[in-house]
Amino acid sequence: MLVKMTEETISNNLIPNPNSGSNPPPIKRKRNLPGTPDPEAEVIALSPKTLMATNRFLCEICGKGFQRDQNLQLHRRGHNLPWKLKQRTGKEPKKRVYVCPEKSCVHNHPSRALGDLTGIKKHFSRKHGEKKWKCEKCSKRYAVQSDWKAHSKTCGTREYKCDCGTLFSRRDSFITHRAFCDALAEETARITAAASINNVTAGNLNYHFMGNPLVPNMSQHFSSLFKPISGNDQVIDQSRHGLSLWMGQTSQGHGSVGSTISLHELHQISSSGVIYNDPLLSCLNPPPSDYQLNWVFGSKISSNNGEELSSTLSQHESAPSLYSTQRTNTTTHQTPSMNMSATALLQKAAQIGPTSTGPTFSGSFVLKCNNTDQVQDGNRICGLYGTTTTNTPPSSILGGGTENNNSTMNDLSSLNQLQMHPAKRQKISLSEDNGGGGQTRDFLGVGVQPICHPSSINGWI
Amino acid sequence: MDITLFTPKETQYLFNNNGHIDMQSTSHASTTSRSSDSGEPSGAAANGKWASRLLRECARAICEKDSSKIHHLLWMLNELSSPYGDCDQKLASYFLQALFCKATESGQRCHKTLTSVAEKSHSFDSARKLILKFQEVSPWTTFGHVASNGAILEALDGESKLHIIDISNTLCTQWPTLLEALATRNDETPRLKLTVIVSVSMERSVMKEIGQRMEKFARLMGVPFEFRVISGLSRLSELTKEELGVQEDEAVAVNCIGSLHRVEVDERRGVIRMLQSLRPKVVTVVEEEADFLSSRNDFVTCFEECLRFYTLYFEMLEDSFVPTSNEKLMLERECARSIVRVLAYDDHNDQSGVTGGGDCERRERGCQWSERFKEGFLPTRFSDDVIDDVKALLKRYRAGWNLVLPQGDENNIGIYLTWKEEPVVWVSAWKP
């Protein structure tokens, strides 16, 4: 009966049952690529009705239907069949692939058939089926019950905390509150105040540093950088070595702490992800006024440094892109025109490679990194930031500077978080991720102390 | 509010020998039966909806110009009402004020006073606190936000330069979620230009601060953003594309929340034509479901409709906020102005010419607005996703709120938010 049914369904379908060699793809692909089946396989085209039928396995004796083959076999035993008939009509388990009955679907074509019956059933439901399962809490609908179950487990379990300390269980009220929250305003006020004390340059410098989330592996790599700068030569060398990834140019030798560090040195330091502003820089003389660290930050630049930025940008293509994701937290001088969207920049950053980063976002969002498995939450950024006393960029929802001084990235729950929009609407998926809570480290380097006291900062704050 | 309406002599007249107010002797049709208790506020509470009865009586008396009855009822209402009491007492209080103004034809003055008082105590902080708190406890406003944002996002999907013209009373609380959606939904985050049209002077002053917050937030979200404020609600129909800064390559969406009813009735048609001229991809309209227009010449009917609507509103506030909420009180006070405006401040008899200022309060029902919009636009349905979002939103609030979809019928456009089965807010989307 089973065999009969199969034949019936096939003959009912438009696609005849091709034998081996049916439409092999012109280029022989790997077998385990999804939707590109073994050309030797038998292509089965089931009708939607059959596909969705729950009792596909029919007993040839009494016609009873079962969901699984095992169940059918168990049942057949009860018919007291003579031994010979007990055997299955000995055919070899032939490799079967299934096509989607929906004509407009890409999987309708035998060359894109799926090898798993359950898979094609789920696919058909998800794409072309009616969404019968609905989440109670958020009204999201699902066609496949297992999808729905999986969602229900996580729905509504997240909480959002604003800088100001208020807790929200609803994402929309969190977002609206955040937009109007005084904490948001304060951070920018601090930044602009800082900027007005120094040059704009310096302000940006600090600012950008602050905003620069550091990838854990990077920070570990360069943790030595955070040691007192007085012993800098070595430190810089190390960093230089490690930073060759970003530095298109070789750095020049630099003098002692007391001397002005050249642009490149500081580039290295900065691109190594020095998140401190104050301590590190305070030990240096204030850079020359034409110090253009802003180059680091991609397309977003303060009005002063527009030209320089664009020129340096062309030289350091890979590096700036890392930081160019900071578009969101640049100073108020930001130019309205953006070359790349935040998400595109994210993707670019992701492409740079394992040593680079992952979502080096300017701390615009920090996700509750509990969900480390949700890597496909594309815009997740685990923002890290620096010392805090000043200059937390306005974008850092991560919150208010002061409390984070000693917080480690492990303690993400204490950070303000904004969970990015659920996967449904995500089109970006970053393969590189900080890995969430597990990998995050104290960006200050493990156990590294601030180099200098903030008070000795030469107006870098 | 101290209204001394009666001289001691008159008061004596009203009381009969028992010391109780003798309704029978003063009114012809004594529909209020429980006169014996009417002297004391606490006793009146047992009468249930005494406020609406008295108020309606009074309205009718004003219409009939029965001055002794008017006096009597006003006096009673004054005794019984309080802006700090229960729902009935509050309604009595605010409507009493309107009725008094109507009877004494001092509506315009009263309105002005109320407005200037409110302006003095108005600030960004207070407004923000108020509106956010209201949105937290009640979907009255957020219903419209979610539906509109959904419609706007879908209509402008794929565009890279968006221009939203916001003619609303939301103080931009609608936009953060939209900005967030823009940032996360697409690979290419589009640019957004937001032009807000204000008129109510109170709103103007806080707009600057709001604009800054919006800009900051947009930066946070990583959305290229431009914010502009235009004053022009009073002459909405005369605005031009140039004034609004609409450029050729922009995809325009117009968002009208709670603002169309502020346009002078005669101008409304012109406004719709103006909107047409902007060639928007979508126009979203959110209005409260009440009809103060068709009965504008019939005081009693208008009054009843007004009473019905504000009773619903006050009860909703009572149910949503905690009893001691300051925000609730402020929202109720804001109603005072509107009520006086509708009932006692007759546009026809406005001696001083065009009041302008965009403070008209002639609300219309969804079906009425639909008739207007049909002249220049085609209605669009809200997609299933948007409906789902709205339903999910309602779930996050207390029970009693519901979404009502149009029933197949051609004339049923838009979706309604209902509170205890009564439609209160209407949302619709229109395409050119």
PDB file of C-alpha atoms in Angstrom, chain B residues 163-321:
ATOM      1  CA  HIS B 163      10.490  62.416   4.721  1.00  0.00           C
ATOM      2  CA  ILE B 164       7.850  62.227   7.367  1.00  0.00           C
ATOM      3  CA  ILE B 165       5.602  65.169   7.938  1.00  0.00           C
ATOM      4  CA  ASP B 166       4.297  64.987  11.427  1.00  0.00           C
ATOM      5  CA  ILE B 167       1.166  66.921  12.214  1.00  0.00           C
ATOM      6  CA  SER B 168       0.316  65.613  15.593  1.00  0.00           C
ATOM      7  CA  ASN B 169       0.102  66.101  19.297  1.00  0.00           C
ATOM      8  CA  THR B 170       2.375  63.272  20.229  1.00  0.00           C
ATOM      9  CA  LEU B 171       5.441  65.353  21.002  1.00  0.00           C
ATOM     10  CA  CYS B 172       7.438  62.933  18.893  1.00  0.00           C
ATOM     11  CA  THR B 173       6.944  60.010  21.209  1.00  0.00           C
ATOM     12  CA  GLN B 174       5.950  57.996  18.211  1.00  0.00           C
ATOM     13  CA  TRP B 175       9.271  58.228  16.476  1.00  0.00           C
ATOM     14  CA  PRO B 176      11.821  56.434  18.630  1.00  0.00           C
ATOM     15  CA  THR B 177      10.314  53.084  17.842  1.00  0.00           C
ATOM     16  CA  LEU B 178      10.179  53.968  14.182  1.00  0.00           C
ATOM     17  CA  LEU B 179      13.814  55.009  14.223  1.00  0.00           C
ATOM     18  CA  GLU B 180      14.711  51.774  15.867  1.00  0.00           C
ATOM     19  CA  ALA B 181      12.803  49.819  13.293  1.00  0.00           C
ATOM     20  CA  LEU B 182      14.500  51.687  10.480  1.00  0.00           C
ATOM     21  CA  ALA B 183      17.848  50.906  11.954  1.00  0.00           C
ATOM     22  CA  THR B 184      17.248  47.248  12.412  1.00  0.00           C
ATOM     23  CA  ARG B 185      14.968  46.152   9.676  1.00  0.00           C
ATOM     24  CA  ASN B 186      16.964  46.903   6.638  1.00  0.00           C
ATOM     25  CA  ASP B 187      20.425  46.316   5.398  1.00  0.00           C
ATOM     26  CA  GLU B 188      20.577  49.849   4.200  1.00  0.00           C
ATOM     27  CA  THR B 189      19.364  52.254   6.793  1.00  0.00           C
ATOM     28  CA  PRO B 190      17.502  55.008   4.994  1.00  0.00           C
ATOM     29  CA  ARG B 191      17.820  58.665   5.769  1.00  0.00           C
ATOM     30  CA  LEU B 192      14.966  60.225   7.619  1.00  0.00           C
ATOM     31  CA  LYS B 193      13.864  63.790   7.575  1.00  0.00           C
ATOM     32  CA  LEU B 194      11.220  64.665  10.101  1.00  0.00           C
ATOM     33  CA  THR B 195       9.239  67.846   9.732  1.00  0.00           C
ATOM     34  CA  VAL B 196       6.977  68.617  12.644  1.00  0.00           C
ATOM     35  CA  ILE B 197       4.181  71.109  12.327  1.00  0.00           C
ATOM     36  CA  VAL B 198       3.067  72.756  15.532  1.00  0.00           C
ATOM     37  CA  SER B 199       0.817  75.489  16.421  1.00  0.00           C
ATOM     38  CA  VAL B 200      -0.269  75.164  19.935  1.00  0.00           C
ATOM     39  CA  SER B 201       2.136  77.549  21.512  1.00  0.00           C
ATOM     40  CA  MET B 202       2.791  75.269  24.378  1.00  0.00           C
ATOM     41  CA  GLU B 203       4.086  72.633  22.115  1.00  0.00           C
ATOM     42  CA  ARG B 204       6.303  75.036  20.287  1.00  0.00           C
ATOM     43  CA  SER B 205       8.344  75.804  23.320  1.00  0.00           C
ATOM     44  CA  VAL B 206       9.140  72.241  24.110  1.00  0.00           C
ATOM     45  CA  MET B 207       9.769  71.302  20.531  1.00  0.00           C
ATOM     46  CA  LYS B 208      13.280  72.559  20.581  1.00  0.00           C
ATOM     47  CA  GLU B 209      14.237  70.289  23.395  1.00  0.00           C
ATOM     48  CA  ILE B 210      12.386  67.429  21.824  1.00  0.00           C
ATOM     49  CA  GLY B 211      14.189  67.997  18.584  1.00  0.00           C
ATOM     50  CA  GLN B 212      17.516  67.707  20.277  1.00  0.00           C
ATOM     51  CA  ARG B 213      16.558  64.484  21.903  1.00  0.00           C
ATOM     52  CA  MET B 214      15.355  63.087  18.664  1.00  0.00           C
ATOM     53  CA  GLU B 215      18.545  63.991  16.916  1.00  0.00           C
ATOM     54  CA  LYS B 216      20.597  62.388  19.609  1.00  0.00           C
ATOM     55  CA  PHE B 217      18.549  59.298  19.564  1.00  0.00           C
ATOM     56  CA  ALA B 218      18.742  59.005  15.833  1.00  0.00           C
ATOM     57  CA  ARG B 219      22.496  59.207  16.084  1.00  0.00           C
ATOM     58  CA  LEU B 220      22.365  56.494  18.635  1.00  0.00           C
ATOM     59  CA  MET B 221      20.363  54.366  16.303  1.00  0.00           C
ATOM     60  CA  GLY B 222      22.603  55.123  13.427  1.00  0.00           C
ATOM     61  CA  VAL B 223      19.916  56.667  11.308  1.00  0.00           C
ATOM     62  CA  PRO B 224      20.810  59.744   9.302  1.00  0.00           C
ATOM     63  CA  PHE B 225      18.351  62.210  10.634  1.00  0.00           C
ATOM     64  CA  GLU B 226      17.174  65.723  10.112  1.00  0.00           C
ATOM     65  CA  PHE B 227      14.658  67.483  12.254  1.00  0.00           C
ATOM     66  CA  ARG B 228      12.644  70.562  11.486  1.00  0.00           C
ATOM     67  CA  VAL B 229       9.834  72.370  13.211  1.00  0.00           C
ATOM     68  CA  ILE B 230       7.340  74.503  11.386  1.00  0.00           C
ATOM     69  CA  SER B 231       4.623  76.608  12.879  1.00  0.00           C
ATOM     70  CA  GLY B 232       1.585  76.403  10.801  1.00  0.00           C
ATOM     71  CA  LEU B 233      -1.261  74.459  12.175  1.00  0.00           C
ATOM     72  CA  SER B 234      -3.490  77.478  12.002  1.00  0.00           C
ATOM     73  CA  ARG B 235      -3.046  77.800   8.299  1.00  0.00           C
ATOM     74  CA  LEU B 236      -2.458  74.204   7.461  1.00  0.00           C
ATOM     75  CA  SER B 237      -4.285  74.330   4.189  1.00  0.00           C
ATOM     76  CA  GLU B 238      -1.987  77.009   2.934  1.00  0.00           C
ATOM     77  CA  LEU B 239       1.277  75.261   3.505  1.00  0.00           C
ATOM     78  CA  THR B 240       3.292  74.528   0.443  1.00  0.00           C
ATOM     79  CA  LYS B 241       5.712  71.886  -0.563  1.00  0.00           C
ATOM     80  CA  GLU B 242       8.540  74.353  -0.449  1.00  0.00           C
ATOM     81  CA  GLU B 243       7.720  75.507   3.013  1.00  0.00           C
ATOM     82  CA  LEU B 244       7.719  71.962   4.206  1.00  0.00           C
ATOM     83  CA  GLY B 245      10.966  71.261   2.499  1.00  0.00           C
ATOM     84  CA  VAL B 246       9.693  68.388   0.479  1.00  0.00           C
ATOM     85  CA  GLN B 247      12.146  67.413  -2.184  1.00  0.00           C
ATOM     86  CA  GLU B 248      11.573  65.502  -5.351  1.00  0.00           C
ATOM     87  CA  ASP B 249      13.609  62.454  -4.504  1.00  0.00           C
ATOM     88  CA  GLU B 250      12.082  61.955  -1.120  1.00  0.00           C
ATOM     89  CA  ALA B 251       9.434  59.449  -0.231  1.00  0.00           C
ATOM     90  CA  VAL B 252       6.889  61.347   1.789  1.00  0.00           C
ATOM     91  CA  ALA B 253       4.648  60.092   4.533  1.00  0.00           C
ATOM     92  CA  VAL B 254       2.200  62.278   6.365  1.00  0.00           C
ATOM     93  CA  ASN B 255       1.243  61.472   9.909  1.00  0.00           C
ATOM     94  CA  CYS B 256      -1.775  63.184  11.424  1.00  0.00           C
ATOM     95  CA  ILE B 257      -2.480  62.249  14.980  1.00  0.00           C
ATOM     96  CA  GLY B 258      -5.105  64.108  16.905  1.00  0.00           C
ATOM     97  CA  SER B 259      -4.507  67.207  14.915  1.00  0.00           C
ATOM     98  CA  LEU B 260      -7.060  67.253  12.152  1.00  0.00           C
ATOM     99  CA  HIS B 261      -9.819  68.066  14.566  1.00  0.00           C
ATOM    100  CA  ARG B 262      -7.913  71.169  15.515  1.00  0.00           C
ATOM    101  CA  VAL B 263      -8.289  72.575  12.089  1.00  0.00           C
ATOM    102  CA  GLU B 264     -11.199  74.935  11.584  1.00  0.00           C
ATOM    103  CA  VAL B 265     -14.046  73.049  10.071  1.00  0.00           C
ATOM    104  CA  ASP B 266     -14.149  75.046   6.888  1.00  0.00           C
ATOM    105  CA  GLU B 267     -10.493  74.555   6.293  1.00  0.00           C
ATOM    106  CA  ARG B 268     -10.499  70.827   6.531  1.00  0.00           C
ATOM    107  CA  ARG B 269     -11.183  70.240   2.926  1.00  0.00           C
ATOM    108  CA  GLY B 270      -8.351  72.511   1.988  1.00  0.00           C
ATOM    109  CA  VAL B 271      -6.030  70.600   4.234  1.00  0.00           C
ATOM    110  CA  ILE B 272      -6.764  67.386   2.459  1.00  0.00           C
ATOM    111  CA  ARG B 273      -6.060  69.016  -0.815  1.00  0.00           C
ATOM    112  CA  MET B 274      -2.827  70.333   0.528  1.00  0.00           C
ATOM    113  CA  LEU B 275      -1.844  66.856   1.618  1.00  0.00           C
ATOM    114  CA  GLN B 276      -2.574  65.609  -1.836  1.00  0.00           C
ATOM    115  CA  SER B 277      -0.254  68.157  -3.304  1.00  0.00           C
ATOM    116  CA  LEU B 278       2.614  66.715  -1.343  1.00  0.00           C
ATOM    117  CA  ARG B 279       2.234  63.420  -3.153  1.00  0.00           C
ATOM    118  CA  PRO B 280       2.784  61.304  -0.114  1.00  0.00           C
ATOM    119  CA  LYS B 281       3.170  57.575  -0.286  1.00  0.00           C
ATOM    120  CA  VAL B 282       0.966  57.186   2.703  1.00  0.00           C
ATOM    121  CA  VAL B 283      -1.110  59.324   5.015  1.00  0.00           C
ATOM    122  CA  THR B 284      -1.865  57.981   8.449  1.00  0.00           C
ATOM    123  CA  VAL B 285      -4.726  59.476  10.399  1.00  0.00           C
ATOM    124  CA  VAL B 286      -5.488  58.929  14.040  1.00  0.00           C
ATOM    125  CA  GLU B 287      -8.448  60.587  15.658  1.00  0.00           C
ATOM    126  CA  GLU B 288     -10.554  60.095  18.698  1.00  0.00           C
ATOM    127  CA  GLU B 289     -13.950  58.744  17.996  1.00  0.00           C
ATOM    128  CA  ALA B 290     -16.418  61.465  18.818  1.00  0.00           C
ATOM    129  CA  ASP B 291     -18.723  63.649  16.831  1.00  0.00           C
ATOM    130  CA  PHE B 292     -18.886  67.239  17.869  1.00  0.00           C
ATOM    131  CA  LEU B 293     -19.488  68.455  14.399  1.00  0.00           C
ATOM    132  CA  SER B 294     -22.834  67.358  13.137  1.00  0.00           C
ATOM    133  CA  SER B 295     -24.548  68.676  16.202  1.00  0.00           C
ATOM    134  CA  ARG B 296     -22.769  71.942  16.405  1.00  0.00           C
ATOM    135  CA  ASN B 297     -25.974  73.815  16.010  1.00  0.00           C
ATOM    136  CA  ASP B 298     -27.855  71.741  18.471  1.00  0.00           C
ATOM    137  CA  PHE B 299     -26.470  72.422  21.852  1.00  0.00           C
ATOM    138  CA  VAL B 300     -28.125  69.646  23.745  1.00  0.00           C
ATOM    139  CA  THR B 301     -27.125  66.904  21.340  1.00  0.00           C
ATOM    140  CA  CYS B 302     -23.637  68.240  21.154  1.00  0.00           C
ATOM    141  CA  PHE B 303     -23.529  68.382  24.882  1.00  0.00           C
ATOM    142  CA  GLU B 304     -24.652  64.808  25.232  1.00  0.00           C
ATOM    143  CA  GLU B 305     -22.075  63.599  22.784  1.00  0.00           C
ATOM    144  CA  CYS B 306     -19.415  65.574  24.568  1.00  0.00           C
ATOM    145  CA  LEU B 307     -20.501  64.164  27.874  1.00  0.00           C
ATOM    146  CA  ARG B 308     -20.492  60.664  26.510  1.00  0.00           C
ATOM    147  CA  PHE B 309     -17.017  60.949  25.139  1.00  0.00           C
ATOM    148  CA  TYR B 310     -15.440  62.571  28.126  1.00  0.00           C
ATOM    149  CA  THR B 311     -17.184  60.215  30.513  1.00  0.00           C
ATOM    150  CA  LEU B 312     -15.514  57.397  28.674  1.00  0.00           C
ATOM    151  CA  TYR B 313     -12.209  59.185  28.759  1.00  0.00           C
ATOM    152  CA  PHE B 314     -12.362  59.998  32.437  1.00  0.00           C
ATOM    153  CA  GLU B 315     -13.387  56.506  33.319  1.00  0.00           C
ATOM    154  CA  MET B 316     -10.541  55.180  31.265  1.00  0.00           C
ATOM    155  CA  LEU B 317      -8.130  57.446  33.079  1.00  0.00           C
ATOM    156  CA  GLU B 318      -9.552  56.380  36.380  1.00  0.00           C
ATOM    157  CA  ASP B 319      -9.084  52.779  35.470  1.00  0.00           C
ATOM    158  CA  SER B 320      -5.611  53.093  34.063  1.00  0.00           C
ATOM    159  CA  PHE B 321      -3.844  55.295  36.537  1.00  0.00           C
TER     160      PHE B 321
END
